[in-house]
Amino acid sequence: MKAKMTVNKSFTVDKVDPRIYGSFVEHLGRCVYEGIYEPDHKTANALGFREDVMSLVKELNTPFIRYPGGNFVSGYNWEDGIGPRESRPQRLDLAWRTMETNEVGIHEFADWAKEVNAEINMAVNLGTRGIEEARNIVEYCNHPGGTYWSDLRRKNGAEDPFAIKTWCLGNEMDGPWQMGAKTAEEYGRIAAEAAKMMKWTDESIEMVACGSSNSEMPTFASWEATVLEHTYEHVDYLSLHVYYGNRTDDLMSYLAKSLNMDNFIKGVVAICDYIKAKKRSKKKLHLSFDEWNVWYHSNAADAKIREEEPWKWAPPILEDVYNFEDALLVGCCLITLLKNCDRVKIACLAQLVNVIAPIMTEKGGDAWRQTTFYPFMHAANHGLGTVLTPIVDAPTYSCEEFAEVPYIESVAVHNEEANEVVIFAVNRNPEVAIDFDIDLQDFDVTGIAAYSELSGHDVKTANTVASRTVVPSNKDTAKVSGNTVNAELAPLSWNMIRVSVK
């Protein structure tokens, strides 16, 4: 079986915003407590953060982390997480039916984010709270001093502002599961007024308005249009959320889910551009895909914990153990985000540690890489530069949702600083290797810098505390002829080929 991708140096999608490789830390389950923060762990630093986890986060190279939620933020009082720890209140988190101690708050998380070289994407509570609290937190975090809130920050130990640039105006406000859920009209009005006051407090910040919680919501599209009627001139991004799962154990349909992601993106872009035209605006709105991942393995266990053992501190919920097929889908989704990087400027893999995450920890024990860690690590470290417009000719298959699914999902990124064209490719075919030619037109190709392949595993094989066999291997089989690169992509494989160019 053969396939070919053609790219040309002069035909590009856009430059990659590194924030497309963002992630997400929510006060949920063991993401914060026993995840990034475990003061009694043997690797904990003076602030109580696990250095073994920090090392893996740095390896993942995520430059942008959304915090502190998520559903959690819609009932969160940000003031609970500042000041002396012994004075901080313990609260019921109604979103996840757990107990929140507030040991980690804005100051602690800002210290941790600095350690892992990540920018904070702060979400504000527009569920149970409103525009006053939203503008106050901006003043607390970003104003230099001389006001009540900024001087309180300094009193609490942060002389310099946190300088948080990007702010989410609530979370999934269309969802009936959300504390303080709203209609599109209600949310559009409060989001517009919050954005105004927040930007008046710090004119340098960027704002993300809530889109639909997912594309299957009954109000999808009308929600986006109504919200943007109110917020278009006040915000910079509109959010998208999606989670995928292989609940019917249909591998080929599962691996096609990235086409659903692509359709979702293009649909939301169309709505944004409709409102732009309607308002006769010169402003182009971009997208923040600030929640995306695989999430389904833990659903049954989560339901039992939340019903039978509520109000526990840091319970093990949403702890999906990812397998090889999940890594392939994550790879396909990363390629889809890159193909749409002209409009998707921010994306956050949800979440970072323990909770539907690429990194897992054992309390008091080890931390390890899940199968999905590797495609994300490859993309975040090497998928930087300019995405080239891909023309892919590949055989296809059909599944229940899509009539034509290409066996090859691929994209190429020109990293001028590294003098490389980096090719990411997934072979969806479960049985047949694909002879893949990549025609790099107008490039002076000098060789193969590296070729990494994740393949050869049963689709249900997972990495666990006891066994971590799903890891990429280095290959030396890619060949160069002129400006064409050829590689045989193994059945069911994630591939990264780094091609040296002058």
PDB file of C-alpha atoms in Angstrom, residues 24-37 53 314-315 317 319 351-355 357:
ATOM      1  CA  PHE A  24      -4.537  21.763  32.183  1.00  0.00           C
ATOM      2  CA  VAL A  25      -4.289  21.459  35.968  1.00  0.00           C
ATOM      3  CA  GLU A  26      -7.603  21.413  37.833  1.00  0.00           C
ATOM      4  CA  HIS A  27      -8.310  20.977  41.522  1.00  0.00           C
ATOM      5  CA  LEU A  28      -9.803  17.597  40.742  1.00  0.00           C
ATOM      6  CA  GLY A  29      -8.975  14.114  41.993  1.00  0.00           C
ATOM      7  CA  ARG A  30      -5.225  13.629  42.379  1.00  0.00           C
ATOM      8  CA  CYS A  31      -4.119  16.171  39.815  1.00  0.00           C
ATOM      9  CA  VAL A  32      -2.904  18.776  42.327  1.00  0.00           C
ATOM     10  CA  TYR A  33      -2.728  16.831  45.587  1.00  0.00           C
ATOM     11  CA  GLU A  34      -0.665  13.630  45.229  1.00  0.00           C
ATOM     12  CA  GLY A  35      -0.001  14.732  41.630  1.00  0.00           C
ATOM     13  CA  ILE A  36       2.103  17.852  41.337  1.00  0.00           C
ATOM     14  CA  TYR A  37       2.022  18.502  45.111  1.00  0.00           C
ATOM     15  CA  VAL A  53       6.786  15.050  38.312  1.00  0.00           C
ATOM     16  CA  ALA A 314      -7.934  13.859  46.526  1.00  0.00           C
ATOM     17  CA  PRO A 315      -9.823  10.645  45.593  1.00  0.00           C
ATOM     18  CA  ILE A 317     -11.155   9.833  40.037  1.00  0.00           C
ATOM     19  CA  GLU A 319      -7.709   8.169  36.282  1.00  0.00           C
ATOM     20  CA  GLN A 351      -5.243  17.138  32.089  1.00  0.00           C
ATOM     21  CA  LEU A 352      -1.561  16.992  33.032  1.00  0.00           C
ATOM     22  CA  VAL A 353      -1.099  14.600  35.979  1.00  0.00           C
ATOM     23  CA  ASN A 354      -3.205  11.595  37.132  1.00  0.00           C
ATOM     24  CA  VAL A 355      -6.558  12.983  35.949  1.00  0.00           C
ATOM     25  CA  ALA A 357      -3.328  12.655  31.987  1.00  0.00           C
TER      26      ALA A 357
END
